[in-house]
XYZ file of N, CA, C and O in Angstrom:
832
model
N 106.015 -86.831 73.898
C 107.193 -85.609 74.065
C 108.530 -85.744 74.892
O 108.386 -87.077 75.749
N 109.301 -84.601 74.844
C 110.724 -84.961 75.380
C 110.247 -84.561 76.771
O 110.226 -83.165 76.786
N 110.986 -85.177 77.659
C 110.929 -84.766 78.826
C 111.775 -83.289 79.405
O 113.263 -83.857 78.734
N 111.733 -82.473 79.923
C 112.811 -81.530 80.335
C 113.521 -81.733 81.338
O 113.177 -82.990 82.130
N 115.083 -81.147 81.534
C 115.554 -81.225 82.688
C 115.139 -81.406 84.154
O 115.581 -82.508 84.600
N 114.012 -80.576 84.330
C 113.729 -80.870 85.851
C 112.786 -81.609 86.103
O 112.818 -82.353 87.070
N 111.710 -82.328 85.068
C 111.297 -83.231 84.951
C 112.007 -84.873 85.009
O 111.616 -85.330 85.951
N 112.965 -84.673 84.523
C 113.757 -85.657 84.570
C 114.551 -85.873 85.976
O 114.550 -86.935 86.252
N 114.837 -84.845 86.549
C 115.782 -84.904 87.662
C 114.654 -85.118 88.958
O 114.788 -85.720 89.762
N 113.435 -84.711 88.678
C 112.299 -84.952 89.850
C 111.950 -86.682 89.798
O 111.971 -87.458 90.354
N 112.229 -87.317 88.320
C 111.676 -88.593 87.988
C 112.923 -89.270 88.756
O 112.673 -90.729 89.360
N 114.128 -88.755 88.510
C 115.284 -89.626 88.941
C 115.379 -89.475 91.052
O 115.651 -90.664 91.192
N 114.732 -88.747 91.515
C 114.760 -88.578 92.732
C 113.543 -89.330 93.279
O 113.776 -89.805 93.969
N 112.214 -89.655 92.585
C 111.289 -90.144 92.968
C 111.964 -91.610 92.737
O 111.590 -92.683 93.638
N 112.504 -91.902 91.947
C 113.005 -93.674 91.701
C 113.990 -93.834 92.828
O 113.793 -94.767 93.751
N 115.182 -92.741 93.134
C 116.022 -93.062 94.324
C 114.973 -93.110 95.402
O 115.472 -94.277 96.694
N 114.306 -92.509 95.365
C 113.570 -92.553 97.052
C 112.770 -93.798 97.140
O 112.606 -94.340 98.375
N 112.191 -94.464 96.100
C 111.180 -95.714 96.143
C 112.278 -96.527 96.262
O 111.826 -97.690 96.852
N 113.716 -96.705 95.630
C 114.322 -97.740 96.214
C 114.935 -97.666 97.446
O 114.935 -98.600 97.953
N 115.236 -96.881 98.169
C 115.267 -96.377 99.098
C 114.646 -96.791 100.360
O 114.690 -97.853 101.180
N 113.521 -96.824 99.981
C 112.387 -97.238 100.562
C 112.033 -98.715 100.805
O 111.771 -99.550 101.211
N 111.892 -99.467 99.503
C 111.928 -100.654 98.954
C 113.182 -101.229 99.676
O 112.502 -102.324 100.351
N 114.215 -101.028 100.053
C 115.083 -101.710 100.176
C 114.937 -101.755 101.945
O 115.088 -102.822 102.451
N 115.111 -100.557 102.535
C 114.702 -100.452 103.875
C 113.518 -101.189 104.940
O 113.722 -102.002 105.664
N 112.197 -101.277 103.642
C 111.339 -101.862 104.287
C 111.629 -103.619 103.802
O 110.797 -104.789 105.040
N 112.076 -104.137 103.309
C 112.654 -105.403 102.844
C 113.860 -105.854 103.546
O 113.812 -107.261 104.218
N 114.785 -105.055 103.868
C 115.686 -105.130 104.805
C 115.252 -105.629 106.463
O 115.766 -106.641 106.689
N 113.713 -104.679 106.615
C 113.406 -105.327 108.301
C 112.710 -105.823 108.056
O 112.547 -107.080 109.082
N 112.115 -106.487 106.852
C 110.900 -107.477 106.744
C 111.560 -109.010 106.829
O 111.210 -109.837 107.364
N 112.715 -109.118 105.994
C 113.169 -110.310 105.290
C 114.916 -110.609 106.088
O 115.130 -111.411 106.516
N 115.026 -109.215 106.561
C 116.949 -109.552 106.845
C 117.542 -109.016 105.838
O 117.300 -108.826 104.590
N 118.630 -108.645 106.224
C 119.718 -107.557 105.198
C 120.469 -108.377 104.012
O 120.318 -108.659 103.132
N 120.882 -109.680 104.678
C 121.577 -110.727 103.819
C 120.617 -111.510 103.375
O 120.975 -111.634 102.272
N 119.552 -111.989 103.597
C 118.311 -112.373 102.484
C 117.732 -111.348 101.361
O 117.308 -112.392 100.525
N 118.013 -110.585 101.764
C 117.367 -109.753 100.513
C 118.364 -109.129 99.368
O 119.759 -109.006 99.540
N 118.220 -109.363 97.933
C 118.846 -109.384 97.488
C 118.432 -108.226 96.609
O 117.043 -107.492 96.478
N 119.720 -107.736 95.564
C 119.670 -106.346 94.900
C 118.177 -106.251 93.809
O 117.350 -105.693 93.280
N 118.177 -107.525 93.307
C 116.852 -108.067 91.891
C 115.775 -107.879 92.825
O 114.572 -107.028 92.521
N 115.643 -108.166 94.199
C 113.969 -108.033 94.983
C 113.924 -106.134 95.165
O 112.786 -105.774 94.924
N 115.018 -105.786 95.465
C 114.418 -104.005 96.112
C 114.260 -103.695 94.535
O 113.416 -102.870 94.444
N 114.825 -103.595 93.652
C 114.928 -103.376 92.033
C 112.919 -103.778 91.500
O 112.502 -102.600 91.674
N 112.779 -104.948 91.711
C 111.134 -105.384 91.681
C 110.305 -104.590 92.442
O 109.408 -103.955 92.106
N 110.953 -104.424 94.036
C 109.932 -103.518 94.713
C 109.649 -102.354 94.059
O 108.381 -101.586 94.436
N 110.822 -101.551 93.353
C 110.583 -100.213 93.211
C 110.130 -100.153 91.530
O 110.090 -99.042 91.144
N 109.808 -101.649 91.193
C 109.297 -101.266 90.009
C 110.134 -100.714 88.570
O 110.181 -100.281 87.861
N 111.865 -101.228 89.181
C 112.523 -100.909 87.894
C 113.591 -102.098 87.859
O 113.040 -103.282 88.797
N 114.467 -102.185 86.862
C 115.414 -103.320 86.648
C 116.744 -103.109 87.470
O 117.130 -102.006 88.030
N 117.283 -104.457 87.461
C 118.226 -104.625 88.274
C 119.413 -103.512 87.518
O 120.317 -102.968 88.670
N 119.514 -103.234 86.458
C 120.538 -102.697 85.523
C 119.984 -101.012 86.287
O 120.980 -100.380 86.703
N 118.979 -100.972 86.526
C 118.601 -99.683 86.417
C 119.194 -99.054 87.951
O 119.616 -98.099 88.521
N 118.665 -100.103 88.533
C 119.417 -99.932 90.348
C 121.000 -99.826 90.667
O 120.971 -98.787 91.021
N 121.505 -100.353 89.514
C 123.251 -99.977 89.083
C 123.632 -98.587 89.034
O 124.849 -98.156 88.990
N 122.381 -98.035 88.712
C 122.960 -96.721 88.226
C 122.184 -95.684 89.226
O 123.342 -94.202 88.878
N 121.930 -96.358 90.286
C 121.448 -95.258 91.234
C 122.384 -95.518 92.497
O 123.187 -94.655 93.421
N 123.000 -97.032 92.846
C 123.380 -97.402 94.170
C 124.170 -98.603 93.731
O 124.185 -99.283 92.715
N 125.132 -98.561 94.165
C 126.616 -99.679 93.794
C 126.438 -100.822 94.549
O 126.864 -102.147 93.986
N 125.621 -101.056 95.684
C 125.576 -102.208 96.241
C 124.172 -101.869 97.301
O 123.475 -100.821 97.299
N 124.477 -103.041 98.129
C 123.090 -102.991 99.221
C 123.502 -102.206 100.034
O 122.523 -101.275 100.907
N 124.925 -102.223 100.574
C 125.238 -101.258 101.713
C 125.085 -99.533 101.357
O 124.766 -99.001 102.502
N 124.981 -99.236 99.594
C 125.539 -97.966 99.751
C 123.813 -97.531 99.779
O 123.316 -96.448 100.255
N 123.254 -98.265 99.696
C 121.373 -98.384 99.953
C 121.034 -97.735 101.439
O 120.598 -96.496 101.845
N 121.921 -98.374 102.142
C 121.415 -98.235 103.844
C 122.378 -96.909 103.831
O 121.421 -96.046 105.144
N 123.255 -96.608 103.692
C 124.025 -94.740 103.921
C 123.666 -94.304 102.680
O 124.865 -93.231 102.595
N 122.618 -94.231 102.453
C 122.190 -93.569 100.987
C 122.755 -91.589 101.037
O 122.605 -91.086 100.151
N 122.645 -90.928 102.396
C 122.571 -89.940 102.485
C 124.013 -89.332 103.319
O 124.245 -88.125 103.646
N 125.027 -90.272 103.482
C 126.054 -89.797 104.243
C 127.071 -88.869 103.692
O 127.236 -87.730 104.472
N 127.371 -88.830 102.105
C 128.388 -87.848 101.855
C 127.394 -86.675 101.674
O 128.087 -85.596 101.485
N 126.334 -86.657 101.045
C 125.579 -85.306 101.120
C 124.962 -84.597 102.321
O 125.391 -83.627 102.225
N 125.249 -85.023 103.163
C 124.908 -84.658 104.614
C 126.297 -84.096 105.206
O 126.735 -82.632 105.656
N 127.611 -84.919 105.210
C 128.931 -84.185 105.180
C 129.227 -82.950 104.320
O 129.763 -82.287 104.859
N 128.921 -83.113 103.127
C 129.524 -81.916 102.326
C 128.343 -80.404 102.402
O 128.997 -79.529 102.808
N 126.933 -80.755 102.966
C 126.462 -79.734 103.381
C 127.386 -79.038 104.543
O 127.160 -77.923 104.900
N 127.443 -80.239 105.759
C 128.122 -79.326 107.406
C 129.355 -78.794 107.112
O 129.344 -78.069 107.707
N 130.313 -79.568 105.868
C 131.444 -78.637 105.746
C 131.106 -77.112 105.110
O 132.009 -76.626 105.582
N 130.680 -77.610 104.318
C 129.821 -76.184 103.802
C 129.331 -74.885 104.779
O 129.549 -73.720 104.698
N 128.462 -75.248 105.962
C 127.975 -74.832 106.564
C 129.296 -74.201 107.530
O 129.133 -73.014 107.992
N 130.290 -75.061 107.708
C 131.099 -74.382 109.065
C 132.436 -73.580 108.086
O 132.493 -72.829 108.860
N 132.734 -73.852 106.818
C 133.417 -73.150 106.153
C 132.759 -71.580 105.736
O 133.429 -70.429 105.720
N 131.535 -71.504 105.984
C 131.083 -70.126 105.895
C 130.097 -70.015 106.872
O 128.748 -69.394 107.116
N 130.960 -69.765 108.337
C 130.063 -69.591 109.410
C 129.555 -68.152 109.503
O 130.185 -67.465 108.957
N 128.865 -67.852 110.273
C 128.367 -66.862 110.975
C 129.392 -65.831 111.585
O 130.206 -66.136 111.951
N 129.284 -64.491 110.923
C 130.374 -63.851 111.909
C 130.303 -63.355 113.070
O 128.871 -63.544 113.952
N 131.365 -63.592 113.941
C 131.209 -63.654 115.199
C 130.409 -64.850 115.781
O 130.696 -64.890 117.521
N 130.557 -65.689 115.167
C 129.679 -67.255 115.675
C 130.705 -68.029 116.458
O 132.000 -67.803 115.935
N 130.516 -68.410 117.605
C 131.548 -69.518 118.111
C 131.447 -70.473 118.041
O 130.818 -71.147 117.245
N 132.217 -71.408 118.669
C 132.680 -72.837 118.494
C 131.519 -73.805 118.413
O 130.626 -74.256 117.720
N 131.145 -73.234 119.683
C 130.043 -74.163 120.312
C 128.546 -73.631 119.695
O 127.672 -74.472 119.417
N 128.875 -72.483 119.224
C 127.330 -72.015 118.504
C 127.001 -72.455 117.130
O 126.233 -73.088 116.841
N 127.826 -72.933 116.642
C 128.086 -73.385 114.968
C 128.003 -75.067 115.518
O 127.349 -75.101 114.835
N 128.453 -75.776 116.471
C 128.300 -76.915 116.531
C 126.930 -77.255 116.710
O 126.616 -78.432 116.320
N 126.553 -76.671 117.870
C 124.929 -76.676 118.056
C 124.146 -76.605 116.761
O 122.979 -77.137 116.260
N 124.446 -76.118 115.596
C 123.521 -75.397 114.365
C 123.979 -76.648 113.683
O 123.016 -77.171 113.290
N 125.265 -77.148 113.620
C 125.588 -78.826 113.051
C 124.653 -79.891 113.657
O 124.096 -80.716 112.806
N 124.611 -79.552 114.444
C 123.886 -80.817 115.588
C 122.316 -80.321 114.870
O 121.533 -81.860 114.585
N 121.474 -79.156 114.876
C 120.243 -79.209 114.535
C 120.109 -79.760 112.990
O 119.129 -80.135 112.607
N 121.399 -79.519 111.991
C 120.960 -79.568 110.773
C 120.799 -81.050 110.725
O 120.218 -81.615 109.778
N 121.674 -81.531 111.618
C 121.745 -83.206 111.060
C 120.806 -84.059 111.558
O 120.362 -84.678 110.967
N 120.214 -83.256 112.673
C 118.786 -84.186 112.978
C 117.912 -83.189 112.127
O 116.993 -84.449 112.016
N 117.964 -82.361 111.686
C 116.293 -82.011 110.757
C 116.512 -82.721 109.448
O 115.445 -83.422 108.849
N 117.556 -83.132 108.987
C 117.691 -83.977 107.833
C 117.231 -84.880 107.939
O 116.672 -85.982 107.090
N 117.425 -85.475 109.254
C 117.024 -87.290 109.325
C 116.114 -87.086 109.553
O 115.039 -88.485 108.838
N 115.203 -86.030 109.649
C 113.341 -86.296 110.512
C 112.653 -84.996 108.970
O 111.500 -85.104 109.093
N 113.393 -85.123 108.048
C 112.858 -84.513 107.271
C 112.331 -84.652 105.490
O 111.450 -84.467 104.879
N 112.854 -86.368 105.673
C 112.125 -86.874 104.774
C 110.832 -87.422 104.445
O 110.234 -86.915 105.715
N 110.430 -87.986 103.527
C 109.145 -88.467 103.919
C 108.764 -89.300 105.082
O 109.199 -89.529 105.531
N 107.264 -89.282 105.076
C 107.037 -90.008 106.303
C 107.236 -91.479 106.605
O 107.682 -91.758 107.743
N 106.940 -92.228 105.204
C 107.803 -93.561 105.396
C 109.368 -93.803 105.633
O 109.551 -94.356 106.851
N 110.196 -92.723 105.067
C 111.393 -92.672 105.161
C 111.863 -92.424 107.031
O 112.452 -93.111 107.643
N 110.866 -91.614 107.169
C 111.280 -91.071 108.857
C 110.599 -91.833 110.064
O 111.055 -92.687 110.544
N 109.342 -92.996 109.182
C 109.390 -94.476 110.097
C 110.381 -95.051 109.945
O 110.449 -95.953 111.058
N 110.794 -95.480 109.334
C 111.862 -96.095 109.061
C 113.408 -95.590 109.713
O 114.623 -96.732 109.451
N 113.841 -94.856 109.740
C 114.908 -93.850 110.408
C 115.434 -95.191 111.644
O 116.357 -95.719 111.677
N 114.455 -95.483 112.847
C 114.708 -96.163 113.641
C 115.271 -97.789 112.842
O 116.097 -98.114 113.591
N 114.533 -97.979 112.414
C 114.592 -99.448 111.365
C 116.059 -99.616 110.934
O 117.151 -100.466 111.146
N 116.644 -98.613 110.401
C 117.757 -98.449 109.400
C 118.855 -98.478 110.793
O 119.815 -98.828 110.331
N 118.723 -97.490 111.978
C 119.748 -97.672 112.911
C 119.725 -98.647 113.161
O 120.796 -99.387 113.452
N 118.568 -99.630 113.922
C 118.396 -101.010 114.326
C 119.444 -101.986 113.386
O 120.425 -102.834 113.556
N 119.145 -101.690 112.165
C 119.704 -102.299 111.152
C 121.427 -102.516 111.231
O 122.177 -103.540 111.067
N 121.907 -101.347 111.144
C 123.169 -101.041 111.125
C 123.818 -101.744 112.342
O 124.793 -101.941 112.216
N 123.314 -101.862 113.438
C 123.752 -102.104 114.678
C 123.864 -103.760 114.968
O 124.482 -104.106 115.572
N 122.977 -104.090 114.011
C 122.629 -106.086 114.440
C 123.527 -106.295 113.010
O 123.910 -107.794 113.407
N 124.047 -106.073 111.848
C 124.503 -106.527 111.089
C 125.910 -106.117 111.079
O 126.251 -105.004 110.979
N 126.698 -107.068 110.883
C 128.503 -106.676 110.987
C 128.705 -106.014 110.237
O 129.750 -105.004 109.825
N 128.614 -106.557 108.963
C 128.989 -105.523 107.810
C 128.609 -104.420 107.526
O 129.481 -103.313 107.504
N 127.559 -103.920 108.392
C 127.223 -102.702 108.052
C 127.559 -102.041 109.340
O 127.852 -100.710 109.182
N 127.600 -102.574 110.238
C 128.545 -101.893 111.686
C 130.051 -101.776 111.107
O 130.326 -100.635 111.475
N 130.584 -102.596 110.249
C 132.236 -102.027 110.175
C 131.776 -100.958 109.235
O 132.815 -99.772 109.476
N 131.101 -101.059 108.039
C 131.452 -99.734 107.299
C 130.878 -98.262 108.434
O 131.630 -97.319 107.730
N 129.616 -98.592 109.080
C 129.363 -97.486 109.921
C 130.615 -96.938 110.732
O 130.538 -95.576 110.756
N 131.127 -97.616 110.888
C 132.222 -97.061 112.067
C 133.621 -96.414 111.226
O 134.237 -95.485 111.409
N 133.699 -97.185 110.221
C 134.520 -96.054 109.128
C 134.407 -94.939 108.860
O 134.817 -94.082 108.724
N 133.049 -95.154 108.565
C 132.696 -93.711 108.014
C 132.339 -92.416 108.912
O 132.173 -91.549 108.895
N 132.307 -93.384 110.307
C 132.215 -92.288 111.540
C 133.499 -91.641 111.408
O 133.236 -90.732 112.071
N 134.682 -92.332 111.806
C 135.765 -92.015 111.662
C 136.091 -90.798 110.817
O 136.547 -89.687 110.865
N 136.080 -91.470 109.519
C 136.321 -90.608 108.280
C 135.526 -89.226 108.589
O 135.944 -88.038 108.221
N 134.439 -89.429 108.548
C 133.698 -88.334 108.520
C 133.899 -87.198 110.017
O 134.170 -85.627 109.662
N 134.575 -87.672 111.044
C 134.509 -86.895 112.513
C 136.443 -86.089 112.069
O 136.131 -85.092 112.482
N 136.618 -86.574 111.516
C 138.421 -86.235 110.995
C 138.071 -84.957 110.196
O 138.599 -83.959 110.111
N 137.116 -85.499 109.202
C 137.028 -84.537 108.033
C 136.230 -83.089 109.031
O 136.793 -81.952 108.441
N 135.314 -83.530 109.799
C 134.817 -82.670 110.076
C 135.838 -81.459 111.625
O 135.595 -80.465 111.292
N 136.476 -82.007 112.127
C 137.106 -81.575 112.994
C 138.504 -80.771 111.620
O 138.534 -79.522 112.420
N 138.832 -81.138 110.510
C 139.631 -80.304 109.918
C 138.726 -79.708 109.519
O 139.567 -78.405 109.388
N 137.359 -79.453 109.306
C 137.442 -78.330 108.732
C 136.708 -77.195 110.021
O 136.712 -76.110 109.716
N 136.554 -77.632 110.838
C 136.626 -76.809 112.143
C 137.475 -76.159 112.199
O 137.870 -74.853 113.022
N 138.591 -76.699 112.484
C 139.830 -76.207 112.629
C 140.390 -75.247 111.837
O 141.035 -73.995 112.434
N 139.896 -75.353 110.589
C 140.596 -74.014 109.305
C 139.558 -72.814 109.902
O 139.592 -72.238 109.185
N 138.276 -73.289 109.964
C 137.727 -72.505 110.404
C 137.778 -71.396 111.483
O 137.530 -70.029 111.453
N 138.723 -71.913 112.307
C 138.852 -71.000 113.441
C 140.101 -71.493 114.032
O 140.463 -71.880 114.952
N 141.255 -71.337 112.881
C 142.651 -71.955 113.281
C 143.351 -70.945 114.000
O 144.103 -71.290 114.500
N 142.863 -69.578 114.376
C 143.274 -68.777 115.033
C 142.911 -69.084 116.847
O 143.460 -68.277 117.639
N 142.014 -69.672 116.862
C 141.004 -70.023 118.367
C 141.516 -71.117 118.688
O 141.586 -71.650 119.926
N 141.305 -72.429 118.230
C 141.398 -73.867 118.862
C 142.454 -74.327 117.476
O 142.762 -74.219 116.276
N 142.956 -75.728 118.079
C 144.096 -76.154 117.378
C 143.221 -77.805 116.743
O 141.739 -77.592 117.094
N 143.658 -78.604 116.049
C 143.325 -79.723 115.791
C 142.564 -80.587 116.652
O 141.780 -81.442 116.588
N 143.716 -80.893 117.306
C 143.423 -81.613 119.040
C 141.815 -80.942 119.175
O 141.186 -81.997 119.866
N 141.630 -79.728 119.603
C 141.017 -79.153 120.420
C 139.160 -79.187 119.125
O 138.633 -79.580 119.782
N 139.494 -79.312 118.072
C 138.567 -79.134 117.125
C 138.163 -81.079 117.088
O 136.708 -81.141 117.004
N 139.379 -81.415 117.085
C 138.430 -83.021 116.723
C 137.751 -83.576 118.356
O 136.695 -83.979 118.417
N 137.909 -82.984 119.411
C 137.630 -83.284 120.623
C 136.183 -83.065 120.622
O 135.153 -83.286 121.007
N 136.067 -81.757 120.193
C 134.632 -80.891 120.009
C 133.905 -81.503 119.173
O 132.337 -81.794 119.293
N 134.131 -82.082 118.028
C 133.520 -82.816 116.921
C 133.233 -83.863 117.881
O 131.914 -84.467 117.397
N 134.241 -84.613 118.493
C 133.850 -86.234 118.907
C 133.004 -86.137 119.840
O 132.187 -87.161 120.157
N 132.841 -85.016 120.541
C 131.757 -84.546 121.849
C 130.577 -84.435 121.229
O 129.519 -85.260 121.942
N 130.076 -84.048 120.086
C 128.863 -83.944 119.125
C 128.746 -85.034 119.024
O 127.503 -85.520 119.048
N 129.595 -85.717 117.890
C 129.120 -87.115 117.519
C 128.756 -88.250 118.344
O 127.631 -88.640 118.549
N 129.408 -88.304 119.557
C 129.351 -89.285 120.574
C 127.993 -89.184 121.443
O 127.285 -89.919 121.592
N 127.395 -87.651 121.576
C 126.438 -87.266 122.181
C 125.235 -87.666 121.539
O 124.657 -88.306 122.144
N 125.240 -87.319 120.159
C 124.629 -87.677 118.722
C 123.884 -89.552 119.017
O 123.103 -89.818 119.063
N 125.260 -89.784 118.716
C 124.873 -91.437 118.400
C 124.889 -92.354 119.519
O 123.468 -93.123 119.612
N 125.199 -92.025 121.072
C 124.778 -92.476 121.817
C 123.428 -92.270 122.551
O 122.754 -93.184 122.790
N 122.859 -91.142 122.472
C 121.485 -91.024 122.917
C 120.641 -91.714 121.961
O 119.699 -92.058 121.962
N 120.780 -91.748 120.446
C 119.978 -92.239 119.349
C 120.082 -93.414 120.092
O 118.761 -94.312 119.491
N 121.003 -94.407 120.049
C 120.958 -96.098 120.908
C 120.499 -95.893 121.714
O 119.920 -97.050 121.804
N 120.434 -95.166 122.855
C 119.812 -95.633 124.083
C 118.290 -95.567 123.719
O 117.612 -96.297 124.285
N 118.073 -94.359 123.085
C 116.607 -94.312 122.630
C 115.978 -95.566 121.795
O 114.950 -96.173 122.169
N 116.825 -96.012 120.912
C 116.424 -97.281 120.264
C 115.670 -98.127 120.593
O 115.380 -99.338 120.589
N 117.248 -98.704 122.045
C 117.231 -100.011 122.542
C 116.025 -99.798 123.444
O 115.536 -100.643 123.814
N 115.321 -98.663 124.420
C 114.231 -98.486 124.699
C 112.783 -98.276 123.950
O 111.796 -98.818 124.562
N 112.734 -98.457 122.285
C 111.896 -98.479 121.654
C 111.235 -97.098 121.541
O 110.049 -96.986 121.236
N 112.233 -96.058 121.863
C 111.451 -94.891 121.714
C 110.876 -94.304 120.356
O 111.614 -95.117 119.472
N 109.944 -93.933 120.130
C 109.379 -93.219 118.703
C 110.239 -92.275 118.428
O 111.295 -91.783 118.927
N 109.984 -91.783 116.487
C 111.165 -91.300 116.177
C 111.104 -89.440 117.134
O 112.358 -88.523 117.247
N 109.783 -88.971 117.339
C 109.824 -87.956 117.827
C 110.543 -87.519 119.393
O 111.120 -86.810 119.878
N 110.911 -88.490 120.082
C 111.035 -88.719 121.090
C 112.834 -88.588 121.256
O 113.491 -88.150 121.883
N 113.052 -89.417 119.820
C 114.353 -89.633 119.557
C 115.201 -88.183 119.182
O 116.388 -87.751 120.073
N 114.479 -87.824 118.542
C 114.701 -86.006 118.226
C 114.866 -85.210 119.328
O 115.996 -84.556 119.456
N 113.846 -85.109 120.107
C 113.570 -84.605 121.717
C 115.032 -85.053 122.259
O 116.134 -84.088 123.122
N 115.601 -86.606 122.652
C 117.129 -86.903 123.213
C 118.437 -86.498 122.611
O 119.159 -86.053 123.718
N 118.114 -86.849 121.722
C 119.374 -86.383 120.895
C 119.883 -85.096 120.758
O 120.934 -84.461 120.695
N 118.341 -84.113 120.783
C 118.754 -82.527 120.824
C 119.246 -81.667 122.186
O 120.206 -81.096 122.629
N 118.822 -82.711 123.256
C 119.445 -82.623 124.518
C 120.957 -82.909 124.846
O 121.405 -82.262 125.618
N 120.985 -84.312 124.305
C 122.402 -84.970 124.361
C 123.351 -83.831 123.561
O 124.490 -83.593 124.441
N 122.961 -83.101 122.878
C 123.646 -82.295 121.931
C 124.168 -81.304 123.168
O 125.349 -80.738 123.114
N 123.067 -80.614 123.598
C 122.814 -79.366 124.214
C 124.444 -79.930 125.144
O 124.870 -78.680 125.740
N 123.706 -80.660 126.283
C 124.508 -81.093 127.541
C 125.947 -81.324 126.929
O 126.464 -80.658 127.200
N 126.465 -81.517 125.505
C 127.860 -82.118 125.213
C 128.605 -80.425 124.820
O 129.299 -80.543 125.384
N 127.453 -79.781 124.562
C 128.267 -78.957 124.120
C 128.524 -77.567 125.302
O 129.096 -76.710 125.429
N 127.665 -77.557 126.283
C 127.869 -77.151 127.160
C 129.422 -77.089 128.146
O 130.190 -76.652 128.646
N 129.477 -78.800 127.850
C 130.652 -79.286 128.452
C 131.931 -78.629 127.271
O 132.702 -78.407 128.458
N 131.628 -78.695 126.454
C 132.854 -78.057 125.833
C 132.985 -76.115 125.878
O 134.216 -76.251 126.356
N 131.746 -75.510 126.080
C 132.099 -74.360 126.248
C 132.947 -74.063 127.756
O 133.375 -73.279 128.141
N 132.563 -75.189 128.504
C 132.692 -75.165 130.040
C 134.187 -75.214 129.984
O 135.361 -74.757 130.301
N 134.707 -76.251 129.241
C 135.953 -76.704 129.108
C 136.838 -75.576 128.466
O 137.992 -74.890 129.011
N 136.230 -74.727 127.051
C 137.053 -73.805 126.835
C 137.117 -72.541 127.538
O 138.081 -71.523 126.981
N 136.412 -72.160 128.736
C 136.272 -71.262 129.366
C 137.288 -71.206 130.575
O 137.482 -70.475 131.277
N 137.858 -72.396 130.775
C 138.430 -72.523 131.810
C 140.304 -71.862 131.639
O 140.426 -71.952 130.452
N 140.818 -71.488 132.760
C 142.205 -70.646 132.388
C 143.026 -71.624 132.052
O 143.302 -72.578 132.789
N 143.954 -71.211 131.525
C 145.301 -71.778 131.047
C 146.195 -72.160 131.853
O 146.302 -70.856 132.766
């Protein structure tokens, strides 16, 4: 019996998810540097060759969702709601980011804090996260400026995006440092984003 396109796609998604879960579990258990690609593949019950058809490296597994999330947010900005303000849109962007973080399977949700701690503690992952952070924020600022070209310039768009990202990242790190569970992190990040956006709204309402 030949698998149809839908079944094949579901199998690929299950394999990809199994690889992510296996890798994050092994990184947490053994350490990032100590874990090999072969061990990740074996834990997911696939060959090493198959691993490389899903990810180019161990690093890519850690940052498995970055490009997909960025594309989704840029599309949201490009197709903003009629009459939606910059602050309203950025609040929706923040909510989407958090929803995607906590919409994974229970196991991936449990591993979300572990992944964040891993990135913060491994130099090569820290460096990549920093590069991705800057690249992502710049692309979002450019998208925001395009969407509101008659209302804000690129610098103002960059400041607004930076406020959103900084609030979310630092709130997450603060919660991780005190050992908060995922649901507490969600609440704290949402509150931090709301505080940051109030500041953006206040700044935007000041007379020139």
